[in-house]
Amino acid sequence: MRVVIVGGGIAGLSAAYFLERAMALGGGPVEIFLVERASRLGGKILTLREEGFVVEGGPDSFLRAKPEGMALLRALGLESEAVAPRARAVYVLRRGRLHPIPEALLALRPDPIAVLRAGGLPWRGRLRALLEPWVPPRREDDDEPLAAFLRRRFGRAFAEAIAEPLTAGVHAGDPERLSAQALYPHLLALERRFGSLARGLRAARPAAPSGPAFVSLRAGMEALVDRLAASLQRTRILTGRAVIGLAPRREGRAFRYLVAMADGETLEADGVVLAVPAFEAARWLAPFAPEAAARLWEIPFASIAVITLAFRREQVAHPLNGSGFLVPLGEAFPLAGCTWTSSKWPGRASEGCVLLRAFVGRVGDAEALALEDPELIRMAVEALRPLLGLHGSPLRAWVHRWPEGMPQYTVGHLERLAAIEAALRPFPRLCLIGASYRGVGIPDLIRQAREAARLLRGEETDPPGPPR
């Protein structure tokens, strides 16, 4: 069997890895081609190591509670390179001041002491949040906006000041449009089972894994990409090669696929994995699966940029005693948040220096991203200057832009995926995986890749479901 994987990010690389592992376990021969348009592998996982700084252009960690990430680290011999965050405190910007979020609230557990200690909230908002255990659960099964779910459980003030930045900030999205069902099914399940998030989270605590919530790698997240790529012994990796078309060809009762390349070469395959954004997959599917393409084009995307700033420690008055801060949508502030990288992770900055990561861009907000890199850096520095007590200019600055880099799981996302899967059912061994579909985190992408490999091998598996 020949398989062509289009896309050399963590999802595509993981799909090749799981196919090779199945082969090694006696699953029969598979010829694998992995095609990546860029000259490098890894997609949004990109680490620079310069002058003692470790700069992440994309994700700097992954959620440990989802087992696929740690399982892959162990399989690749990278578990000893995993590092835990040194600082756990998170702040929220409220009316120009940074307020610490008590640890219980980071899990949306409305612990009474934590709620009463939450800064920047009116007393009425705190008291309303404390009533969460007595708010009756929603009985309808249809999807609802994330913002509506959070307001219903915690009240408007708490939702807008704390809950929405925590849940929606990572998606660069509008919580009024994001799907609660697609993004936080576990919270909906707790509400249905226990009638309250507070009771559900309290009951689930003993079963929660011990240790840090997030982990990174000592040398940066690109070490995972490097080790994963190096492990591939039977995969032909084609970088700097663009795919321009895909066509199915029926041979009796079976299908084969023709993958057209920009340089004129055509690859024939028994199975294809499209590990690319939904809008790219839609272009290739439109000629033979127009219904699937139409639904893929419905998935919106936000463009974001990461501005990393290096300062000498004496240039920053703030103690940076935490991992960073989040910014609610209602705040008149040009950044979506800022990670204090050198406080959060060990070994990220050279001696006597600090490293900050500022985030720009949310869905529907492209104004800041229109700036050139020097203006974008200047804007980030001036925004952070009064908050962190910055003096002078940064020693170094790096800008990483991700146009249409963040898929938006809007209300109805799971129904949309079900329609796409139904439209593609006549085309066997054609798999769509990636951040556009069932989770944006690294473990989510690894899980999707593993399921795609099983489907290609003809193994029994449940249809890919929502993120866990």
Short mmCIF file of C-alpha atoms in Angstrom, two decimals:
data_model
loop_
_atom_site.label_atom_id
_atom_site.label_comp_id
_atom_site.label_asym_id
_atom_site.label_seq_id
_atom_site.Cartn_x
_atom_site.Cartn_y
_atom_site.Cartn_z
CA MET A 1 0.00 0.00 0.00
CA ARG A 2 1.21 3.50 -0.81
CA VAL A 3 0.15 6.47 1.32
CA VAL A 4 0.76 10.15 0.57
CA ILE A 5 0.68 12.51 3.54
CA VAL A 6 0.32 16.17 2.63
CA GLY A 7 1.62 18.49 5.35
CA GLY A 8 4.77 18.18 7.44
CA GLY A 9 3.55 19.62 10.71
CA ILE A 10 3.19 17.57 13.88
CA ALA A 11 -0.01 15.93 12.56
CA GLY A 12 1.52 14.76 9.27
CA LEU A 13 4.78 13.62 10.89
CA SER A 14 2.84 11.70 13.55
CA ALA A 15 0.72 9.99 10.90
CA ALA A 16 3.90 8.76 9.18
CA TYR A 17 5.29 7.65 12.53
CA PHE A 18 2.21 5.57 13.41
CA LEU A 19 2.11 4.00 9.95
CA GLU A 20 5.77 3.01 10.25
CA ARG A 21 5.22 1.62 13.73
CA ALA A 22 2.33 -0.51 12.46
CA MET A 23 4.64 -1.84 9.74
CA ALA A 24 7.32 -2.68 12.29
CA LEU A 25 4.77 -4.66 14.29
CA GLY A 26 3.97 -6.87 11.32
CA GLY A 27 1.19 -4.85 9.77
CA GLY A 28 2.40 -5.35 6.22
CA PRO A 29 4.41 -3.06 3.93
CA VAL A 30 3.46 0.56 3.42
CA GLU A 31 5.23 2.99 1.12
CA ILE A 32 4.93 6.46 2.60
CA PHE A 33 5.49 9.85 0.98
CA LEU A 34 5.31 12.99 3.14
CA VAL A 35 5.01 16.19 1.10
CA GLU A 36 5.62 19.60 2.69
CA ARG A 37 5.41 22.88 0.80
CA ALA A 38 7.84 24.72 3.10
CA SER A 39 11.57 24.05 3.23
CA ARG A 40 11.32 22.93 6.86
CA LEU A 41 9.19 20.50 8.84
CA GLY A 42 7.16 21.28 11.93
CA GLY A 43 4.54 23.75 10.78
CA LYS A 44 3.80 26.15 13.64
CA ILE A 45 6.22 24.35 15.96
CA LEU A 46 9.30 26.49 15.43
CA THR A 47 12.15 27.09 17.88
CA LEU A 48 15.06 29.50 17.48
CA ARG A 49 18.16 29.18 19.67
CA GLU A 50 20.16 32.40 19.47
CA GLU A 51 22.66 34.05 21.83
CA GLY A 52 21.48 32.06 24.83
CA PHE A 53 17.76 32.62 24.12
CA VAL A 54 15.27 29.88 23.29
CA VAL A 55 12.52 31.52 21.25
CA GLU A 56 9.30 29.71 20.41
CA GLY A 57 7.55 31.03 17.31
CA GLY A 58 4.51 28.85 17.96
CA PRO A 59 3.34 26.66 20.86
CA ASP A 60 5.68 26.55 23.85
CA SER A 61 4.13 23.52 25.58
CA PHE A 62 1.31 20.99 25.54
CA LEU A 63 -1.37 19.83 27.95
CA ARG A 64 -0.12 16.90 30.01
CA ALA A 65 -3.58 15.61 30.93
CA LYS A 66 -4.16 14.46 27.35
CA PRO A 67 -2.06 11.27 27.24
CA GLU A 68 -1.00 11.26 23.58
CA GLY A 69 1.69 13.92 24.01
CA MET A 70 3.55 12.24 26.86
CA ALA A 71 3.12 8.82 25.24
CA LEU A 72 4.87 10.04 22.09
CA LEU A 73 7.68 11.62 24.13
CA ARG A 74 8.25 8.27 25.87
CA ALA A 75 8.21 6.35 22.60
CA LEU A 76 10.78 8.73 21.11
CA GLY A 77 13.02 8.70 24.18
CA LEU A 78 12.31 12.35 24.96
CA GLU A 79 10.56 11.97 28.31
CA SER A 80 13.73 12.93 30.22
CA GLU A 81 13.81 16.20 28.24
CA ALA A 82 10.35 17.26 29.43
CA VAL A 83 10.34 20.26 31.77
CA ALA A 84 7.64 21.64 34.04
CA PRO A 85 6.80 25.33 34.32
CA ARG A 86 8.67 27.10 37.12
CA ALA A 87 5.90 29.68 37.63
CA ARG A 88 2.20 28.88 37.73
CA ALA A 89 0.58 32.18 38.66
CA VAL A 90 -1.49 33.77 35.89
CA TYR A 91 -2.70 37.37 35.86
CA VAL A 92 -5.58 39.06 34.10
CA LEU A 93 -5.58 42.66 32.92
CA ARG A 94 -8.47 44.64 34.32
CA ARG A 95 -8.79 48.42 33.92
CA GLY A 96 -5.10 48.89 33.33
CA ARG A 97 -3.91 46.75 36.26
CA LEU A 98 -2.75 43.16 36.55
CA HIS A 99 -4.70 41.00 38.99
CA PRO A 100 -3.63 37.46 39.95
CA ILE A 101 -6.08 34.68 39.18
CA PRO A 102 -6.28 32.27 42.14
CA GLU A 103 -5.19 28.78 41.16
CA ALA A 104 -8.60 27.17 41.68
CA LEU A 105 -10.13 29.55 39.15
CA LEU A 106 -7.64 28.47 36.48
CA ALA A 107 -9.65 25.23 36.34
CA LEU A 108 -12.93 27.20 36.51
CA ARG A 109 -13.56 25.75 39.95
CA PRO A 110 -15.47 28.49 41.81
CA ASP A 111 -13.88 27.79 45.18
CA PRO A 112 -15.36 30.36 47.63
CA ILE A 113 -12.00 31.57 48.97
CA ALA A 114 -10.57 31.82 45.46
CA VAL A 115 -13.57 33.76 44.17
CA LEU A 116 -13.45 36.19 47.08
CA ARG A 117 -9.72 36.76 46.48
CA ALA A 118 -10.14 37.36 42.73
CA GLY A 119 -9.03 40.91 42.01
CA GLY A 120 -10.66 43.35 39.64
CA LEU A 121 -14.16 41.93 40.13
CA PRO A 122 -17.13 43.78 41.65
CA TRP A 123 -18.55 42.16 44.75
CA ARG A 124 -21.80 41.46 42.97
CA GLY A 125 -19.89 39.52 40.34
CA ARG A 126 -18.06 37.48 42.97
CA LEU A 127 -21.25 36.62 44.80
CA ARG A 128 -22.96 35.60 41.56
CA ALA A 129 -20.05 33.25 40.72
CA LEU A 130 -20.41 31.61 44.14
CA LEU A 131 -23.99 30.68 43.23
CA GLU A 132 -22.76 28.39 40.42
CA PRO A 133 -23.49 25.14 42.32
CA TRP A 134 -27.16 26.15 42.54
CA VAL A 135 -27.62 27.16 38.91
CA PRO A 136 -29.75 24.45 37.24
CA PRO A 137 -28.10 22.62 34.35
CA ARG A 138 -29.15 23.24 30.77
CA ARG A 139 -31.31 20.41 29.46
CA GLU A 140 -31.06 21.10 25.73
CA ASP A 141 -28.47 19.13 23.75
CA ASP A 142 -27.93 21.66 20.97
CA ASP A 143 -24.71 23.66 20.79
CA GLU A 144 -24.38 27.05 22.47
CA PRO A 145 -21.80 29.84 22.35
CA LEU A 146 -18.98 29.54 24.86
CA ALA A 147 -19.78 33.00 26.22
CA ALA A 148 -23.41 32.03 26.86
CA PHE A 149 -22.34 28.87 28.69
CA LEU A 150 -19.92 30.77 30.92
CA ARG A 151 -22.41 33.55 31.69
CA ARG A 152 -25.08 31.01 32.49
CA ARG A 153 -22.85 29.18 34.96
CA PHE A 154 -20.89 32.06 36.52
CA GLY A 155 -22.66 35.32 35.71
CA ARG A 156 -21.62 38.07 33.31
CA ALA A 157 -18.96 39.84 35.42
CA PHE A 158 -16.97 36.72 36.29
CA ALA A 159 -17.33 35.27 32.79
CA GLU A 160 -16.08 38.38 31.03
CA ALA A 161 -13.25 39.17 33.47
CA ILE A 162 -11.81 35.71 34.15
CA ALA A 163 -13.53 32.73 32.51
CA GLU A 164 -13.64 34.00 28.93
CA PRO A 165 -9.95 35.07 28.79
CA LEU A 166 -8.93 31.68 30.19
CA THR A 167 -10.99 29.63 27.76
CA ALA A 168 -11.16 31.74 24.60
CA GLY A 169 -7.73 33.39 24.68
CA VAL A 170 -5.91 30.29 23.49
CA HIS A 171 -8.14 30.18 20.41
CA ALA A 172 -7.79 33.88 19.48
CA GLY A 173 -11.55 33.82 19.06
CA ASP A 174 -14.79 35.54 19.96
CA PRO A 175 -16.47 33.61 22.78
CA GLU A 176 -19.84 34.81 21.50
CA ARG A 177 -19.25 32.65 18.41
CA LEU A 178 -17.02 29.83 19.69
CA SER A 179 -18.66 26.45 20.29
CA ALA A 180 -18.83 25.24 23.89
CA GLN A 181 -19.62 21.76 22.61
CA ALA A 182 -16.53 21.54 20.38
CA LEU A 183 -14.02 23.22 22.70
CA TYR A 184 -15.04 22.16 26.20
CA PRO A 185 -17.12 18.98 26.01
CA HIS A 186 -15.76 17.86 29.39
CA LEU A 187 -17.27 20.92 31.09
CA LEU A 188 -20.65 20.23 29.49
CA ALA A 189 -20.37 16.60 30.62
CA LEU A 190 -19.68 17.72 34.20
CA GLU A 191 -22.70 20.01 34.11
CA ARG A 192 -24.95 17.22 32.85
CA ARG A 193 -23.66 14.60 35.28
CA PHE A 194 -23.27 16.66 38.45
CA GLY A 195 -25.53 19.63 37.76
CA SER A 196 -22.67 22.00 38.51
CA LEU A 197 -19.08 22.57 37.42
CA ALA A 198 -18.01 23.15 41.02
CA ARG A 199 -19.37 19.78 42.15
CA GLY A 200 -18.09 18.02 39.04
CA LEU A 201 -14.56 19.40 39.26
CA ARG A 202 -14.43 18.64 42.96
CA ALA A 203 -15.47 15.03 42.29
CA ALA A 204 -12.97 14.69 39.44
CA ARG A 205 -9.99 16.04 41.39
CA PRO A 206 -8.87 12.72 42.96
CA ALA A 207 -8.66 11.16 39.49
CA ALA A 208 -6.70 14.04 38.00
CA PRO A 209 -3.06 13.21 37.18
CA SER A 210 -0.47 14.58 39.56
CA GLY A 211 2.21 16.92 38.28
CA PRO A 212 2.18 20.02 36.11
CA ALA A 213 -0.72 20.82 33.80
CA PHE A 214 1.62 21.70 30.92
CA VAL A 215 5.04 20.48 29.87
CA SER A 216 7.65 21.74 27.43
CA LEU A 217 11.01 20.44 26.22
CA ARG A 218 14.34 21.60 27.56
CA ALA A 219 15.67 22.59 24.12
CA GLY A 220 12.33 23.91 22.88
CA MET A 221 9.34 22.29 21.22
CA GLU A 222 11.07 21.84 17.86
CA ALA A 223 13.09 19.08 19.50
CA LEU A 224 9.95 16.96 19.21
CA VAL A 225 9.78 17.65 15.47
CA ASP A 226 13.47 16.85 15.01
CA ARG A 227 13.26 13.56 16.91
CA LEU A 228 10.03 12.56 15.18
CA ALA A 229 11.46 13.26 11.71
CA ALA A 230 14.71 11.42 12.56
CA SER A 231 12.69 8.36 13.64
CA LEU A 232 11.13 7.96 10.19
CA GLN A 233 13.11 5.27 8.39
CA ARG A 234 10.65 4.21 5.69
CA THR A 235 9.10 7.58 4.79
CA ARG A 236 10.27 9.58 1.81
CA ILE A 237 10.13 13.22 2.93
CA LEU A 238 9.70 15.80 0.17
CA THR A 239 10.18 19.35 1.46
CA GLY A 240 9.86 22.45 -0.70
CA ARG A 241 7.29 20.61 -2.85
CA ALA A 242 3.77 21.97 -3.27
CA VAL A 243 0.65 19.92 -3.95
CA ILE A 244 -1.73 21.58 -6.42
CA GLY A 245 -4.41 18.96 -6.92
CA LEU A 246 -5.97 15.68 -5.86
CA ALA A 247 -8.11 13.34 -7.94
CA PRO A 248 -9.65 9.97 -7.09
CA ARG A 249 -9.57 7.18 -9.65
CA ARG A 250 -11.80 4.14 -9.34
CA GLU A 251 -10.21 0.77 -10.07
CA GLY A 252 -12.99 -1.78 -9.80
CA ARG A 253 -14.39 -1.45 -6.30
CA ALA A 254 -11.25 0.25 -5.00
CA PHE A 255 -10.04 3.82 -5.20
CA ARG A 256 -6.63 5.16 -5.96
CA TYR A 257 -5.66 8.81 -5.73
CA LEU A 258 -3.54 10.99 -7.97
CA VAL A 259 -1.68 13.71 -6.08
CA ALA A 260 -0.51 16.42 -8.49
CA MET A 261 2.61 18.41 -7.62
CA ALA A 262 3.51 21.93 -8.74
CA ASP A 263 6.68 20.67 -10.45
CA GLY A 264 4.66 18.38 -12.71
CA GLU A 265 5.20 15.09 -10.86
CA THR A 266 2.15 13.02 -9.94
CA LEU A 267 2.13 10.57 -7.05
CA GLU A 268 -0.30 7.65 -7.08
CA ALA A 269 -1.57 6.45 -3.72
CA ASP A 270 -3.96 3.96 -2.16
CA GLY A 271 -4.56 6.36 0.72
CA VAL A 272 -4.11 10.07 1.33
CA VAL A 273 -3.82 12.07 4.56
CA LEU A 274 -4.46 15.80 4.22
CA ALA A 275 -2.75 17.30 7.27
CA VAL A 276 -3.32 20.88 6.13
CA PRO A 277 -5.71 23.72 7.08
CA ALA A 278 -9.35 23.25 6.10
CA PHE A 279 -9.27 25.92 3.40
CA GLU A 280 -6.35 24.19 1.64
CA ALA A 281 -8.06 20.80 1.79
CA ALA A 282 -11.24 22.42 0.43
CA ARG A 283 -9.47 23.61 -2.74
CA TRP A 284 -8.31 20.08 -3.56
CA LEU A 285 -11.61 18.40 -2.68
CA ALA A 286 -13.89 20.84 -4.51
CA PRO A 287 -13.70 19.12 -7.96
CA PHE A 288 -14.90 15.71 -6.71
CA ALA A 289 -16.41 16.33 -3.24
CA PRO A 290 -18.06 19.77 -3.47
CA GLU A 291 -20.30 19.24 -0.43
CA ALA A 292 -17.30 18.51 1.78
CA ALA A 293 -15.39 21.46 0.33
CA ALA A 294 -18.31 23.82 0.98
CA ARG A 295 -18.47 22.82 4.65
CA LEU A 296 -14.68 23.08 5.00
CA TRP A 297 -14.80 26.63 3.68
CA GLU A 298 -17.27 27.45 6.47
CA ILE A 299 -14.52 27.05 9.09
CA PRO A 300 -13.19 30.57 9.80
CA PHE A 301 -9.61 31.38 10.76
CA ALA A 302 -7.88 34.13 12.75
CA SER A 303 -4.45 35.54 11.95
CA ILE A 304 -2.04 36.01 14.83
CA ALA A 305 1.50 37.16 15.51
CA VAL A 306 3.95 36.36 18.29
CA ILE A 307 6.38 39.11 19.29
CA THR A 308 9.24 37.89 21.50
CA LEU A 309 11.25 40.54 23.37
CA ALA A 310 14.56 40.16 25.22
CA PHE A 311 15.50 42.69 27.91
CA ARG A 312 18.20 42.93 30.53
CA ARG A 313 16.70 42.12 33.92
CA GLU A 314 17.36 45.61 35.25
CA GLN A 315 15.25 47.04 32.41
CA VAL A 316 12.10 45.41 33.84
CA ALA A 317 10.76 46.71 37.15
CA HIS A 318 8.01 44.10 37.52
CA PRO A 319 9.06 40.98 39.48
CA LEU A 320 7.58 38.77 36.73
CA ASN A 321 6.44 36.41 39.46
CA GLY A 322 4.19 34.28 37.33
CA SER A 323 3.76 32.85 33.86
CA GLY A 324 2.15 35.92 32.30
CA PHE A 325 -1.20 37.61 31.82
CA LEU A 326 -4.37 37.40 29.73
CA VAL A 327 -6.46 40.24 28.34
CA PRO A 328 -10.29 40.17 28.27
CA LEU A 329 -11.93 41.23 25.03
CA GLY A 330 -13.47 44.29 26.66
CA GLU A 331 -10.12 45.83 27.61
CA ALA A 332 -8.79 48.63 25.41
CA PHE A 333 -5.38 46.99 25.03
CA PRO A 334 -3.58 46.09 21.78
CA LEU A 335 -2.24 42.71 22.97
CA ALA A 336 -4.20 39.52 23.58
CA GLY A 337 -1.78 38.48 26.32
CA CYS A 338 1.85 38.09 27.29
CA THR A 339 3.87 35.13 28.53
CA TRP A 340 6.83 35.83 30.83
CA THR A 341 8.82 33.07 29.18
CA SER A 342 12.00 33.26 31.27
CA SER A 343 9.95 33.04 34.45
CA LYS A 344 7.71 30.27 33.17
CA TRP A 345 10.30 27.88 31.72
CA PRO A 346 13.90 27.10 32.74
CA GLY A 347 16.78 27.94 30.44
CA ARG A 348 14.93 30.29 28.10
CA ALA A 349 17.06 33.44 28.50
CA SER A 350 20.76 34.18 28.77
CA GLU A 351 22.24 35.16 32.15
CA GLY A 352 20.88 38.45 33.49
CA CYS A 353 18.13 38.70 30.85
CA VAL A 354 14.40 38.10 30.59
CA LEU A 355 12.29 36.94 27.68
CA LEU A 356 8.70 38.05 27.04
CA ARG A 357 6.22 36.71 24.45
CA ALA A 358 3.44 39.10 23.41
CA PHE A 359 0.47 37.98 21.32
CA VAL A 360 -1.39 40.05 18.75
CA GLY A 361 -4.44 39.19 16.71
CA ARG A 362 -7.92 37.86 17.27
CA VAL A 363 -10.68 36.91 14.90
CA GLY A 364 -11.99 40.01 13.15
CA ASP A 365 -9.05 42.14 14.31
CA ALA A 366 -6.44 42.58 11.60
CA GLU A 367 -5.44 46.19 12.28
CA ALA A 368 -2.32 45.50 14.34
CA LEU A 369 -1.20 42.70 12.02
CA ALA A 370 -1.10 45.17 9.14
CA LEU A 371 1.91 46.84 10.81
CA GLU A 372 5.44 46.11 9.63
CA ASP A 373 7.68 44.20 12.03
CA PRO A 374 9.44 47.27 13.54
CA GLU A 375 6.09 48.99 14.20
CA LEU A 376 4.64 45.77 15.64
CA ILE A 377 7.62 45.47 18.01
CA ARG A 378 7.31 49.13 19.01
CA MET A 379 3.58 48.73 19.68
CA ALA A 380 4.16 45.70 21.90
CA VAL A 381 6.94 47.40 23.87
CA GLU A 382 4.88 50.56 24.46
CA ALA A 383 1.85 48.51 25.53
CA LEU A 384 3.95 46.56 28.05
CA ARG A 385 6.01 49.51 29.27
CA PRO A 386 3.62 50.86 31.94
CA LEU A 387 2.41 47.40 33.01
CA LEU A 388 5.84 45.86 33.52
CA GLY A 389 7.91 48.98 34.14
CA LEU A 390 10.03 48.57 31.00
CA HIS A 391 13.00 50.91 30.55
CA GLY A 392 14.72 51.45 27.22
CA SER A 393 14.56 49.28 24.13
CA PRO A 394 14.74 45.49 23.90
CA LEU A 395 18.10 43.84 23.32
CA ARG A 396 16.58 41.57 20.67
CA ALA A 397 13.14 41.09 19.16
CA TRP A 398 11.64 38.36 17.01
CA VAL A 399 8.32 38.42 15.13
CA HIS A 400 6.53 35.29 13.96
CA ARG A 401 3.36 35.77 11.92
CA TRP A 402 0.76 33.09 11.32
CA PRO A 403 -1.71 34.31 8.65
CA GLU A 404 -4.98 32.41 9.04
CA GLY A 405 -3.15 30.37 11.61
CA MET A 406 -5.86 29.74 14.19
CA PRO A 407 -9.03 27.82 13.20
CA GLN A 408 -12.23 28.94 14.90
CA TYR A 409 -14.54 26.25 16.25
CA THR A 410 -17.73 28.26 15.92
CA VAL A 411 -21.18 27.11 17.07
CA GLY A 412 -22.19 24.05 15.08
CA HIS A 413 -18.60 22.90 14.52
CA LEU A 414 -19.24 19.26 15.39
CA GLU A 415 -22.28 19.11 13.09
CA ARG A 416 -20.11 20.62 10.36
CA LEU A 417 -17.50 17.88 10.86
CA ALA A 418 -20.17 15.19 10.73
CA ALA A 419 -21.39 16.59 7.39
CA ILE A 420 -17.82 16.62 6.03
CA GLU A 421 -17.27 13.01 7.08
CA ALA A 422 -20.57 11.96 5.47
CA ALA A 423 -19.66 13.72 2.22
CA LEU A 424 -16.25 11.95 2.14
CA ARG A 425 -17.59 8.50 2.97
CA PRO A 426 -17.62 7.40 -0.70
CA PHE A 427 -13.86 8.04 -0.83
CA PRO A 428 -12.09 5.40 1.31
CA ARG A 429 -8.68 5.97 2.84
CA LEU A 430 -8.96 9.74 2.48
CA CYS A 431 -8.31 11.31 5.88
CA LEU A 432 -8.42 14.92 7.05
CA ILE A 433 -6.46 15.72 10.19
CA GLY A 434 -5.11 18.86 11.83
CA ALA A 435 -6.01 21.80 14.01
CA SER A 436 -9.03 22.64 11.83
CA TYR A 437 -11.01 19.68 13.11
CA ARG A 438 -10.83 18.05 16.52
CA GLY A 439 -8.51 20.02 18.75
CA VAL A 440 -5.69 22.49 18.28
CA GLY A 441 -3.26 21.19 20.92
CA ILE A 442 -0.27 18.97 20.17
CA PRO A 443 -1.82 15.90 21.88
CA ASP A 444 -5.03 16.43 19.85
CA LEU A 445 -3.04 16.39 16.62
CA ILE A 446 -1.13 13.28 17.64
CA ARG A 447 -4.42 11.55 18.48
CA GLN A 448 -5.91 12.44 15.10
CA ALA A 449 -2.78 11.13 13.37
CA ARG A 450 -2.93 7.83 15.23
CA GLU A 451 -6.60 7.38 14.31
CA ALA A 452 -5.88 8.20 10.67
CA ALA A 453 -3.11 5.60 10.58
CA ARG A 454 -5.47 2.98 11.98
CA LEU A 455 -8.13 3.83 9.41
CA LEU A 456 -5.61 3.59 6.59
CA ARG A 457 -4.51 0.20 7.86
CA GLY A 458 -8.13 -0.96 7.88
CA GLU A 459 -8.16 -1.46 11.65
CA GLU A 460 -11.40 -1.18 13.55
CA THR A 461 -11.65 2.20 15.22
CA ASP A 462 -14.34 4.55 16.39
CA PRO A 463 -15.02 7.51 14.09
CA PRO A 464 -12.88 10.47 15.15
CA GLY A 465 -14.86 12.43 17.70
CA PRO A 466 -14.62 15.80 19.41
CA PRO A 467 -11.48 16.77 21.33
CA ARG A 468 -11.15 15.03 24.66
#
